[in-house]
mmCIF file of C-alpha atoms and ligand atoms in Angstrom:
data_model
loop_
_atom_site.group_PDB
_atom_site.id
_atom_site.type_symbol
_atom_site.label_atom_id
_atom_site.label_comp_id
_atom_site.label_asym_id
_atom_site.label_seq_id
_atom_site.Cartn_x
_atom_site.Cartn_y
_atom_site.Cartn_z
ATOM 1 C CA MET V 158 38.032 -5.535 -26.602
ATOM 2 C CA PRO V 159 38.813 -8.660 -24.564
ATOM 3 C CA PRO V 160 36.429 -9.220 -21.632
ATOM 4 C CA ARG V 161 37.534 -7.955 -18.233
ATOM 5 C CA THR V 162 35.328 -10.248 -16.184
ATOM 6 C CA THR V 163 36.601 -13.605 -14.953
ATOM 7 C CA CYS V 164 34.043 -15.463 -17.084
ATOM 8 C CA TRP V 165 32.409 -14.137 -20.205
ATOM 9 C CA ASP V 166 29.741 -15.076 -22.733
ATOM 10 C CA LEU V 167 30.481 -17.884 -25.143
ATOM 11 C CA GLU V 168 30.391 -16.529 -28.695
ATOM 12 C CA PRO V 169 29.259 -18.778 -31.578
ATOM 13 C CA HIS V 170 32.683 -18.466 -33.188
ATOM 14 C CA THR V 171 34.252 -19.817 -30.006
ATOM 15 C CA SER V 172 31.879 -22.751 -29.834
ATOM 16 C CA ALA V 173 32.852 -23.514 -33.437
ATOM 17 C CA LYS V 174 36.460 -23.761 -32.341
ATOM 18 C CA HIS V 175 35.494 -25.948 -29.409
ATOM 19 C CA LEU V 176 33.649 -28.340 -31.684
ATOM 20 C CA ILE V 177 36.767 -28.735 -33.792
ATOM 21 C CA LEU V 178 39.009 -29.157 -30.775
ATOM 22 C CA ARG V 179 36.687 -31.777 -29.328
ATOM 23 C CA ARG V 180 36.425 -33.718 -32.572
ATOM 24 C CA TYR V 181 40.136 -33.599 -33.211
ATOM 25 C CA LEU V 182 41.014 -34.747 -29.692
ATOM 26 C CA GLN V 183 38.624 -37.674 -30.064
ATOM 27 C CA ALA V 184 40.936 -38.846 -32.853
ATOM 28 C CA TRP V 185 44.289 -37.664 -31.441
ATOM 29 C CA LEU V 186 44.017 -39.153 -27.965
ATOM 30 C CA PRO V 187 43.670 -42.861 -28.855
ATOM 31 C CA ILE V 188 46.233 -42.665 -31.655
ATOM 32 C CA MET V 189 48.894 -40.923 -29.610
ATOM 33 C CA THR V 190 48.343 -42.845 -26.405
ATOM 34 C CA ARG V 191 48.373 -46.187 -28.196
ATOM 35 C CA TRP V 192 52.060 -45.934 -29.067
ATOM 36 C CA ASN V 193 53.411 -43.560 -26.439
ATOM 37 C CA GLY V 194 53.614 -44.088 -22.694
ATOM 38 C CA ARG V 195 53.259 -40.385 -22.083
ATOM 39 C CA VAL V 196 51.686 -37.552 -24.038
ATOM 40 C CA LEU V 197 51.337 -33.866 -23.312
ATOM 41 C CA TYR V 198 48.364 -31.598 -23.894
ATOM 42 C CA ILE V 199 49.099 -27.886 -23.539
ATOM 43 C CA ASP V 200 46.418 -25.220 -23.389
ATOM 44 C CA GLY V 201 48.542 -22.081 -23.490
ATOM 45 C CA PHE V 202 45.718 -19.576 -22.937
ATOM 46 C CA ALA V 203 43.443 -21.739 -20.853
ATOM 47 C CA GLY V 204 40.811 -19.309 -19.570
ATOM 48 C CA PRO V 205 38.525 -20.154 -16.609
ATOM 49 C CA GLY V 206 37.219 -23.425 -18.060
ATOM 50 C CA ILE V 207 33.629 -22.218 -17.927
ATOM 51 C CA TYR V 208 31.639 -19.504 -19.683
ATOM 52 C CA ARG V 209 29.217 -17.108 -18.044
ATOM 53 C CA THR V 210 26.197 -19.269 -18.735
ATOM 54 C CA GLY V 211 27.863 -22.549 -17.847
ATOM 55 C CA GLU V 212 29.336 -23.815 -21.133
ATOM 56 C CA GLU V 213 32.656 -25.609 -20.926
ATOM 57 C CA GLY V 214 35.920 -23.912 -21.774
ATOM 58 C CA SER V 215 38.718 -25.551 -23.708
ATOM 59 C CA PRO V 216 40.618 -27.128 -20.756
ATOM 60 C CA ILE V 217 37.474 -28.859 -19.506
ATOM 61 C CA ILE V 218 36.592 -29.971 -23.020
ATOM 62 C CA ALA V 219 40.010 -31.593 -23.399
ATOM 63 C CA LEU V 220 39.950 -33.220 -19.986
ATOM 64 C CA LYS V 221 36.447 -34.598 -20.444
ATOM 65 C CA GLU V 222 37.315 -35.966 -23.886
ATOM 66 C CA ALA V 223 40.174 -37.875 -22.317
ATOM 67 C CA ILE V 224 38.218 -39.025 -19.268
ATOM 68 C CA HIS V 225 35.202 -40.260 -21.212
ATOM 69 C CA HIS V 226 36.949 -41.547 -24.318
ATOM 70 C CA THR V 227 35.571 -44.887 -25.488
ATOM 71 C CA ALA V 228 39.103 -46.165 -26.071
ATOM 72 C CA GLN V 229 40.347 -46.524 -22.524
ATOM 73 C CA ILE V 230 43.464 -44.437 -22.238
ATOM 74 C CA ARG V 231 46.198 -46.194 -20.283
ATOM 75 C CA SER V 232 49.172 -43.943 -21.015
ATOM 76 C CA GLN V 233 50.057 -41.009 -18.868
ATOM 77 C CA VAL V 234 48.438 -37.846 -20.185
ATOM 78 C CA VAL V 235 49.883 -34.626 -18.808
ATOM 79 C CA PHE V 236 47.658 -31.573 -19.103
ATOM 80 C CA LEU V 237 49.377 -28.210 -18.818
ATOM 81 C CA PHE V 238 46.887 -25.402 -18.463
ATOM 82 C CA ILE V 239 48.533 -21.982 -18.536
ATOM 83 C CA GLU V 240 46.585 -18.878 -17.599
ATOM 84 C CA ALA V 241 47.877 -15.393 -16.813
ATOM 85 C CA ASP V 242 44.879 -14.153 -14.836
ATOM 86 C CA PRO V 243 44.830 -15.441 -11.217
ATOM 87 C CA ALA V 244 41.025 -15.220 -10.850
ATOM 88 C CA ARG V 245 40.472 -17.185 -14.076
ATOM 89 C CA LEU V 246 42.992 -19.798 -13.029
ATOM 90 C CA GLU V 247 41.233 -20.153 -9.677
ATOM 91 C CA VAL V 248 37.882 -20.769 -11.391
ATOM 92 C CA LEU V 249 39.564 -23.288 -13.678
ATOM 93 C CA LYS V 250 40.944 -25.184 -10.676
ATOM 94 C CA GLN V 251 37.456 -25.269 -9.164
ATOM 95 C CA GLN V 252 36.062 -26.675 -12.419
ATOM 96 C CA ILE V 253 38.722 -29.356 -12.537
ATOM 97 C CA ALA V 254 38.031 -30.276 -8.909
ATOM 98 C CA THR V 255 34.500 -31.322 -9.915
ATOM 99 C CA LEU V 256 35.865 -33.971 -12.304
ATOM 100 C CA GLN V 257 36.993 -37.473 -11.500
ATOM 101 C CA VAL V 258 40.415 -37.421 -13.050
ATOM 102 C CA PRO V 259 41.973 -40.895 -13.444
ATOM 103 C CA SER V 260 45.331 -41.518 -11.781
ATOM 104 C CA ASN V 261 47.175 -41.770 -15.114
ATOM 105 C CA PHE V 262 46.235 -38.174 -15.916
ATOM 106 C CA LYS V 263 48.349 -35.416 -14.421
ATOM 107 C CA VAL V 264 46.820 -31.947 -14.462
ATOM 108 C CA GLN V 265 48.955 -28.873 -13.834
ATOM 109 C CA CYS V 266 47.401 -25.421 -13.695
ATOM 110 C CA LEU V 267 50.156 -22.863 -14.149
ATOM 111 C CA LEU V 268 49.735 -19.194 -13.346
ATOM 112 C CA GLY V 269 51.595 -16.910 -15.712
ATOM 113 C CA ARG V 270 52.380 -16.333 -19.329
ATOM 114 C CA PHE V 271 52.291 -18.983 -22.024
ATOM 115 C CA ASP V 272 55.636 -17.950 -23.513
ATOM 116 C CA GLU V 273 57.401 -18.021 -20.150
ATOM 117 C CA HIS V 274 56.017 -21.375 -19.033
ATOM 118 C CA LEU V 275 56.536 -23.087 -22.368
ATOM 119 C CA THR V 276 60.111 -21.778 -22.523
ATOM 120 C CA GLN V 277 60.713 -23.295 -19.078
ATOM 121 C CA VAL V 278 59.283 -26.638 -20.189
ATOM 122 C CA LEU V 279 61.433 -26.722 -23.325
ATOM 123 C CA ASP V 280 64.547 -25.598 -21.413
ATOM 124 C CA PHE V 281 63.979 -28.324 -18.840
ATOM 125 C CA VAL V 282 63.620 -31.010 -21.494
ATOM 126 C CA LYS V 283 66.809 -29.747 -23.142
ATOM 127 C CA GLU V 284 68.769 -29.710 -19.886
ATOM 128 C CA GLN V 285 67.684 -33.245 -19.155
ATOM 129 C CA LYS V 286 68.775 -34.232 -22.687
ATOM 130 C CA ARG V 287 65.382 -35.806 -23.118
ATOM 131 C CA ASN V 288 62.785 -35.623 -25.855
ATOM 132 C CA LEU V 289 59.536 -33.795 -25.360
ATOM 133 C CA ALA V 290 56.640 -36.240 -25.124
ATOM 134 C CA PRO V 291 54.291 -36.164 -28.133
ATOM 135 C CA THR V 292 52.413 -32.920 -27.671
ATOM 136 C CA PHE V 293 49.290 -31.181 -28.832
ATOM 137 C CA ALA V 294 49.439 -27.455 -28.081
ATOM 138 C CA PHE V 295 46.383 -25.242 -28.303
ATOM 139 C CA VAL V 296 47.399 -21.576 -28.547
ATOM 140 C CA ASP V 297 44.287 -19.499 -28.153
ATOM 141 C CA PRO V 298 44.965 -15.873 -27.196
ATOM 142 C CA PHE V 299 42.510 -12.969 -27.231
ATOM 143 C CA GLY V 300 44.936 -10.907 -29.272
ATOM 144 C CA PHE V 301 48.395 -11.429 -30.652
ATOM 145 C CA SER V 302 50.948 -10.476 -28.034
ATOM 146 C CA HIS V 303 52.945 -13.083 -26.152
ATOM 147 C CA THR V 304 52.708 -15.711 -28.877
ATOM 148 C CA PRO V 305 56.251 -15.445 -30.241
ATOM 149 C CA PHE V 306 56.873 -17.255 -33.470
ATOM 150 C CA SER V 307 60.318 -18.301 -32.211
ATOM 151 C CA LEU V 308 58.608 -20.342 -29.499
ATOM 152 C CA ILE V 309 56.165 -22.012 -31.867
ATOM 153 C CA LYS V 310 59.157 -22.854 -34.054
ATOM 154 C CA ARG V 311 61.079 -24.266 -31.124
ATOM 155 C CA LEU V 312 58.105 -26.368 -30.049
ATOM 156 C CA MET V 313 57.612 -27.714 -33.539
ATOM 157 C CA GLN V 314 61.235 -28.826 -33.760
ATOM 158 C CA ASN V 315 60.241 -31.674 -31.459
ATOM 159 C CA ASP V 316 58.986 -34.869 -33.019
ATOM 160 C CA LYS V 317 55.280 -35.632 -32.862
ATOM 161 C CA CYS V 318 54.342 -32.111 -31.831
ATOM 162 C CA GLU V 319 51.233 -30.518 -33.184
ATOM 163 C CA VAL V 320 49.892 -27.055 -32.781
ATOM 164 C CA LEU V 321 46.520 -25.400 -33.246
ATOM 165 C CA ILE V 322 46.800 -21.619 -33.219
ATOM 166 C CA THR V 323 44.024 -19.068 -33.159
ATOM 167 C CA PHE V 324 45.343 -16.282 -35.359
ATOM 168 C CA MET V 325 43.255 -13.257 -34.420
ATOM 169 C CA TYR V 326 43.140 -11.606 -37.812
ATOM 170 C CA GLU V 327 40.753 -8.779 -36.865
ATOM 171 C CA ALA V 328 43.006 -7.570 -34.054
ATOM 172 C CA ILE V 329 46.182 -8.170 -36.027
ATOM 173 C CA ASN V 330 44.881 -6.153 -38.967
ATOM 174 C CA ARG V 331 43.578 -3.334 -36.795
ATOM 175 C CA PHE V 332 46.917 -2.442 -35.199
ATOM 176 C CA LEU V 333 49.242 -2.980 -38.149
ATOM 177 C CA SER V 334 50.115 0.717 -38.415
ATOM 178 C CA HIS V 335 50.097 1.423 -34.687
ATOM 179 C CA PRO V 336 53.392 3.019 -33.606
ATOM 180 C CA ASP V 337 53.590 0.970 -30.363
ATOM 181 C CA GLN V 338 53.242 -2.420 -32.011
ATOM 182 C CA PRO V 339 56.234 -3.215 -34.271
ATOM 183 C CA ALA V 340 58.049 -5.296 -31.647
ATOM 184 C CA ASN V 341 54.899 -7.376 -31.056
ATOM 185 C CA TYR V 342 54.470 -8.003 -34.775
ATOM 186 C CA ASP V 343 58.144 -8.878 -35.231
ATOM 187 C CA SER V 344 57.691 -11.416 -32.469
ATOM 188 C CA LEU V 345 54.359 -12.761 -33.765
ATOM 189 C CA PHE V 346 55.627 -13.312 -37.312
ATOM 190 C CA GLY V 347 59.268 -14.049 -36.519
ATOM 191 C CA CYS V 348 60.322 -11.685 -39.291
ATOM 192 C CA GLN V 349 59.867 -8.098 -40.416
ATOM 193 C CA ASP V 350 58.044 -8.726 -43.684
ATOM 194 C CA TRP V 351 54.662 -7.876 -42.112
ATOM 195 C CA ARG V 352 55.632 -4.210 -42.497
ATOM 196 C CA GLU V 353 54.613 -4.396 -46.156
ATOM 197 C CA ALA V 354 51.039 -5.296 -45.172
ATOM 198 C CA SER V 355 49.971 -1.777 -44.194
ATOM 199 C CA SER V 356 50.634 -0.534 -47.729
ATOM 200 C CA VAL V 357 48.274 -3.163 -49.200
ATOM 201 C CA GLU V 358 45.064 -1.145 -49.573
ATOM 202 C CA ASP V 359 42.563 -3.737 -50.747
ATOM 203 C CA PRO V 360 41.200 -5.473 -47.609
ATOM 204 C CA GLN V 361 41.056 -8.929 -49.228
ATOM 205 C CA ALA V 362 44.560 -8.615 -50.635
ATOM 206 C CA ARG V 363 45.818 -7.477 -47.269
ATOM 207 C CA LYS V 364 44.152 -10.398 -45.525
ATOM 208 C CA LYS V 365 45.761 -12.768 -48.005
ATOM 209 C CA PHE V 366 49.146 -11.121 -47.501
ATOM 210 C CA VAL V 367 49.005 -11.429 -43.715
ATOM 211 C CA HIS V 368 47.645 -14.978 -43.827
ATOM 212 C CA ASP V 369 50.174 -16.135 -46.395
ATOM 213 C CA LEU V 370 53.055 -14.628 -44.461
ATOM 214 C CA TYR V 371 52.172 -16.559 -41.302
ATOM 215 C CA LEU V 372 51.574 -19.729 -43.319
ATOM 216 C CA ARG V 373 54.945 -19.336 -45.019
ATOM 217 C CA GLN V 374 56.702 -18.754 -41.712
ATOM 218 C CA LEU V 375 55.274 -21.989 -40.337
ATOM 219 C CA GLN V 376 56.066 -23.945 -43.486
ATOM 220 C CA VAL V 377 59.485 -22.524 -44.285
ATOM 221 C CA SER V 378 60.997 -20.948 -41.198
ATOM 222 C CA ALA V 379 59.592 -23.469 -38.705
ATOM 223 C CA ALA V 380 59.804 -26.300 -41.277
ATOM 224 C CA VAL V 381 56.437 -27.740 -40.256
ATOM 225 C CA THR V 382 55.694 -30.503 -42.753
ATOM 226 C CA TYR V 383 51.974 -29.925 -43.033
ATOM 227 C CA VAL V 384 50.273 -26.656 -42.273
ATOM 228 C CA ARG V 385 46.616 -26.088 -42.923
ATOM 229 C CA SER V 386 44.614 -22.990 -42.260
ATOM 230 C CA PHE V 387 40.920 -22.472 -41.739
ATOM 231 C CA GLU V 388 39.010 -19.222 -41.746
ATOM 232 C CA MET V 389 36.133 -18.594 -39.361
ATOM 233 C CA ILE V 390 33.567 -16.374 -41.010
ATOM 234 C CA ASP V 391 30.767 -14.869 -38.954
ATOM 235 C CA PRO V 392 27.191 -14.298 -40.199
ATOM 236 C CA GLY V 393 28.191 -10.723 -41.181
ATOM 237 C CA ASN V 394 30.790 -12.282 -43.531
ATOM 238 C CA ARG V 395 33.683 -11.033 -41.414
ATOM 239 C CA THR V 396 36.788 -13.046 -40.687
ATOM 240 C CA GLU V 397 36.857 -13.596 -36.941
ATOM 241 C CA TYR V 398 40.081 -15.550 -36.964
ATOM 242 C CA PHE V 399 42.127 -18.128 -38.768
ATOM 243 C CA LEU V 400 43.013 -21.435 -37.211
ATOM 244 C CA PHE V 401 46.447 -22.650 -38.206
ATOM 245 C CA PHE V 402 47.117 -26.322 -37.683
ATOM 246 C CA GLY V 403 50.662 -27.627 -37.951
ATOM 247 C CA THR V 404 51.820 -31.218 -37.808
ATOM 248 C CA LYS V 405 54.414 -33.603 -39.188
ATOM 249 C CA SER V 406 51.871 -36.378 -39.518
ATOM 250 C CA TYR V 407 49.894 -37.077 -42.680
ATOM 251 C CA ASP V 408 47.314 -38.997 -40.641
ATOM 252 C CA ALA V 409 46.867 -35.980 -38.387
ATOM 253 C CA VAL V 410 46.009 -33.835 -41.413
ATOM 254 C CA LYS V 411 43.326 -36.350 -42.324
ATOM 255 C CA LYS V 412 41.911 -36.260 -38.808
ATOM 256 C CA MET V 413 41.883 -32.472 -38.636
ATOM 257 C CA LYS V 414 40.098 -32.239 -41.971
ATOM 258 C CA GLU V 415 37.552 -34.755 -40.771
ATOM 259 C CA ALA V 416 36.949 -32.559 -37.717
ATOM 260 C CA MET V 417 36.558 -29.495 -39.943
ATOM 261 C CA TRP V 418 34.148 -31.126 -42.368
ATOM 262 C CA LYS V 419 31.978 -32.261 -39.479
ATOM 263 C CA ALA V 420 32.118 -29.062 -37.476
ATOM 264 C CA ASP V 421 30.209 -26.747 -39.699
ATOM 265 C CA GLU V 422 26.684 -28.060 -39.496
ATOM 266 C CA SER V 423 24.934 -25.580 -37.247
ATOM 267 C CA GLY V 424 24.726 -22.700 -39.729
ATOM 268 C CA ARG V 425 25.727 -20.116 -37.077
ATOM 269 C CA PHE V 426 29.168 -19.707 -38.583
ATOM 270 C CA GLN V 427 31.100 -20.886 -41.571
ATOM 271 C CA PHE V 428 34.513 -22.400 -41.865
ATOM 272 C CA ALA V 429 36.569 -22.265 -45.005
ATOM 273 C CA ASP V 430 39.755 -24.113 -45.836
ATOM 274 C CA THR V 431 42.164 -21.319 -46.687
ATOM 275 C CA THR V 432 45.475 -23.105 -46.980
ATOM 276 C CA ASP V 433 45.497 -21.800 -50.543
ATOM 277 C CA MET V 434 43.682 -18.455 -50.353
ATOM 278 C CA ASN V 435 43.262 -18.456 -54.144
ATOM 279 C CA GLN V 436 41.248 -21.659 -53.958
ATOM 280 C CA SER V 437 39.588 -21.368 -50.561
ATOM 281 C CA LEU V 438 36.521 -23.483 -50.027
ATOM 282 C CA LEU V 439 33.671 -23.271 -47.554
ATOM 283 C CA PHE V 440 33.008 -26.473 -45.704
ATOM 284 C CA GLY V 441 29.427 -27.429 -46.260
ATOM 285 C CA THR V 442 27.481 -30.557 -45.571
ATOM 286 C CA THR V 443 28.052 -31.811 -49.135
ATOM 287 C CA PRO V 444 31.450 -31.513 -50.766
ATOM 288 C CA ASP V 445 31.512 -30.063 -54.259
ATOM 289 C CA PHE V 446 32.593 -33.167 -56.159
ATOM 290 C CA ASN V 447 32.683 -31.329 -59.494
ATOM 291 C CA ASP V 448 35.234 -28.950 -58.062
ATOM 292 C CA LEU V 449 37.261 -31.850 -56.680
ATOM 293 C CA LYS V 450 37.120 -33.603 -60.039
ATOM 294 C CA SER V 451 38.404 -30.552 -61.878
ATOM 295 C CA ARG V 452 41.262 -30.212 -59.374
ATOM 296 C CA ILE V 453 42.202 -33.881 -59.872
ATOM 297 C CA VAL V 454 41.936 -33.627 -63.655
ATOM 298 C CA SER V 455 44.022 -30.481 -63.900
ATOM 299 C CA LYS V 456 46.700 -32.023 -61.685
ATOM 300 C CA PHE V 457 46.912 -35.468 -63.286
ATOM 301 C CA ARG V 458 45.527 -35.266 -66.856
ATOM 302 C CA GLY V 459 47.662 -37.373 -69.174
ATOM 303 C CA SER V 460 49.620 -39.071 -66.400
ATOM 304 C CA GLN V 461 49.592 -42.523 -64.899
ATOM 305 C CA VAL V 462 49.431 -42.400 -61.121
ATOM 306 C CA THR V 463 48.524 -44.631 -58.214
ATOM 307 C CA VAL V 464 45.326 -43.889 -56.339
ATOM 308 C CA ASP V 465 47.587 -43.362 -53.329
ATOM 309 C CA ASP V 466 49.202 -40.415 -55.136
ATOM 310 C CA VAL V 467 45.757 -39.043 -55.879
ATOM 311 C CA GLU V 468 44.830 -39.446 -52.232
ATOM 312 C CA ARG V 469 47.914 -37.547 -51.066
ATOM 313 C CA PHE V 470 47.097 -34.776 -53.513
ATOM 314 C CA VAL V 471 43.502 -34.585 -52.270
ATOM 315 C CA VAL V 472 44.496 -34.548 -48.601
ATOM 316 C CA ILE V 473 47.496 -32.246 -48.810
ATOM 317 C CA GLU V 474 46.725 -29.899 -51.665
ATOM 318 C CA THR V 475 42.953 -29.542 -51.630
ATOM 319 C CA PRO V 476 40.398 -28.851 -48.911
ATOM 320 C CA TYR V 477 38.758 -32.239 -49.498
ATOM 321 C CA ARG V 478 39.099 -35.512 -47.614
ATOM 322 C CA GLU V 479 40.463 -38.946 -48.463
ATOM 323 C CA THR V 480 36.862 -40.211 -48.312
ATOM 324 C CA HIS V 481 35.719 -37.809 -51.031
ATOM 325 C CA PHE V 482 37.371 -38.931 -54.228
ATOM 326 C CA LYS V 483 37.049 -42.639 -55.005
ATOM 327 C CA GLN V 484 33.327 -43.379 -55.177
ATOM 328 C CA GLN V 485 32.235 -39.824 -55.840
ATOM 329 C CA VAL V 486 34.802 -38.890 -58.491
ATOM 330 C CA LEU V 487 37.006 -41.711 -59.848
ATOM 331 C CA LYS V 488 34.158 -44.214 -60.140
ATOM 332 C CA LEU V 489 32.068 -41.785 -62.214
ATOM 333 C CA MET V 490 35.076 -40.975 -64.384
ATOM 334 C CA GLU V 491 35.654 -44.687 -65.033
ATOM 335 C CA SER V 492 32.041 -45.286 -66.053
ATOM 336 C CA ALA V 493 31.631 -42.073 -68.097
ATOM 337 C CA THR V 494 31.037 -42.302 -71.870
ATOM 338 C CA PRO V 495 33.626 -41.897 -73.170
ATOM 339 C CA PRO V 496 35.636 -42.934 -70.083
ATOM 340 C CA GLU V 497 37.556 -40.174 -68.364
ATOM 341 C CA LEU V 498 40.031 -42.504 -66.745
ATOM 342 C CA ARG V 499 41.633 -45.804 -67.634
ATOM 343 C CA ILE V 500 42.726 -48.505 -65.225
ATOM 344 C CA ILE V 501 46.321 -49.521 -65.878
ATOM 345 C CA THR V 502 46.510 -52.120 -63.077
ATOM 346 C CA ARG V 503 43.949 -52.723 -60.399
ATOM 347 C CA THR V 504 44.957 -54.428 -57.182
ATOM 348 C CA GLY V 505 42.598 -56.745 -55.331
ATOM 349 C CA GLN V 506 39.607 -58.351 -57.032
ATOM 350 C CA ASN V 507 39.629 -56.096 -60.107
ATOM 351 C CA ARG V 508 36.027 -54.973 -59.637
ATOM 352 C CA ARG V 509 34.975 -51.940 -61.678
ATOM 353 C CA GLY V 510 34.425 -48.859 -59.587
ATOM 354 C CA THR V 511 36.802 -49.942 -56.833
ATOM 355 C CA PHE V 512 40.208 -48.362 -56.306
ATOM 356 C CA PRO V 513 42.231 -50.292 -53.725
ATOM 357 C CA SER V 514 45.601 -48.932 -52.653
ATOM 358 C CA GLY V 515 48.236 -49.634 -55.320
ATOM 359 C CA THR V 516 45.812 -49.342 -58.246
ATOM 360 C CA VAL V 517 47.338 -47.400 -61.129
ATOM 361 C CA ILE V 518 45.084 -45.137 -63.183
ATOM 362 C CA GLU V 519 45.540 -42.878 -66.156
ATOM 363 C CA VAL V 520 43.547 -39.652 -66.138
ATOM 364 C CA LEU V 521 42.442 -39.145 -69.764
HETATM 365 C C1 LIG Z 247 40.617 -16.530 -25.656
HETATM 366 S S1 LIG Z 247 40.778 -16.737 -23.952
HETATM 367 C C2 LIG Z 247 40.972 -18.477 -23.818
HETATM 368 C C3 LIG Z 247 39.742 -19.260 -23.985
HETATM 369 C C4 LIG Z 247 39.931 -20.728 -23.800
HETATM 370 N N1 LIG Z 247 41.068 -21.232 -24.567
HETATM 371 C C5 LIG Z 247 38.686 -21.452 -24.242
HETATM 372 O O1 LIG Z 247 38.600 -21.796 -25.430
HETATM 373 O O2 LIG Z 247 37.799 -21.686 -23.423
HETATM 374 C C6 LIG Z 247 42.399 -16.217 -23.601
HETATM 375 C C7 LIG Z 247 42.838 -16.410 -22.154
HETATM 376 O O3 LIG Z 247 44.236 -16.191 -22.087
HETATM 377 C C8 LIG Z 247 44.543 -15.486 -20.893
HETATM 378 N N2 LIG Z 247 45.828 -14.806 -21.161
HETATM 379 C C9 LIG Z 247 46.059 -13.559 -21.638
HETATM 380 N N3 LIG Z 247 47.379 -13.382 -21.866
HETATM 381 C C10 LIG Z 247 47.984 -14.551 -21.525
HETATM 382 C C11 LIG Z 247 49.329 -15.023 -21.587
HETATM 383 N N4 LIG Z 247 50.324 -14.249 -22.047
HETATM 384 N N5 LIG Z 247 49.591 -16.273 -21.218
HETATM 385 C C12 LIG Z 247 48.598 -17.089 -20.763
HETATM 386 N N6 LIG Z 247 47.300 -16.689 -20.677
HETATM 387 C C13 LIG Z 247 47.001 -15.451 -21.069
HETATM 388 C C14 LIG Z 247 43.358 -14.578 -20.675
HETATM 389 O O4 LIG Z 247 43.259 -14.220 -19.312
HETATM 390 C C15 LIG Z 247 42.208 -15.466 -21.161
HETATM 391 O O5 LIG Z 247 41.672 -16.188 -20.089
#
């Protein structure tokens, strides 16, 4: 049950999310503000900005990241914090009042529902025949109502928009057969296919069905170029939620994966990359380079490819990072006896064990 009090205890699975948000914003803010005079940060389910024992909530985390960023941010950053509960919004305003917000940051605390406010913002931009500023939207509800897929789709039709959605699997799964809920599920998924989920008896298969349906809706119906999903697993091995990240930017995928690989070091929770539920992988402190090697070999064996193609494969189709494959995999394959890869052309100084961009390899 969602808490009824204005502030509540910070759960470990929430602090995991905050770590990821913080790390990702550290990367997003300087990149986006370098090339754009104005960017927008939306926290659609903002909360009070503080937990019961004083920890920061997501709006304060975002604001502080921007205020204290080492790269001085000169562009205008507009923060839209939307919160439906008046008492929580009041506490959030008090929290913000304690910060020294620079004059190029504009903070708006909006009382009401995420879907209503975001619709107004998008309608306004449309009426003005303008483009929405590059936007990062954090959609972090307690449950699953009032997060219509149609709105996420509309948001993502704008260039340079990114979204991080907490997909509350536990709650979603629990009410699948509830007679009062069909309209909410139709809205959440943007289609009626979820109805098949309640007849999937095996819990893992059902989880995969529900996850894959939402992933497919983002990829196909909303045409989001890159969608990645991450599963938050609690110490009892239960799925607390999935995080779905959607972007049109390849570099953003790299940054989000960096945030994920760094986030899971406390041991109080585990994150898994679940973009492909058949090949999901727990983030640990050390990547499993043997697994990465076998994924690269099965994809490219017998073909000649550039290392840039291999990098795109690693970043987009595996849970691993662009920093994981050259020294730890390709170099060992080149020096293996017999060699497991052959250099066709190497750019740069042609030093063994190096794989500059443009280098062509054959996976043997
Ligand atoms: C999970 S909490 C948000 C926590 C916050 N994002 C954080 O990480 O610190 C969800 C918040 O959304 C608010 N809320 C519930 N329904 C809402 C809606 N339709 N629109 C906006 N806020 C809503 C709740 O009052 C609650 O404060």
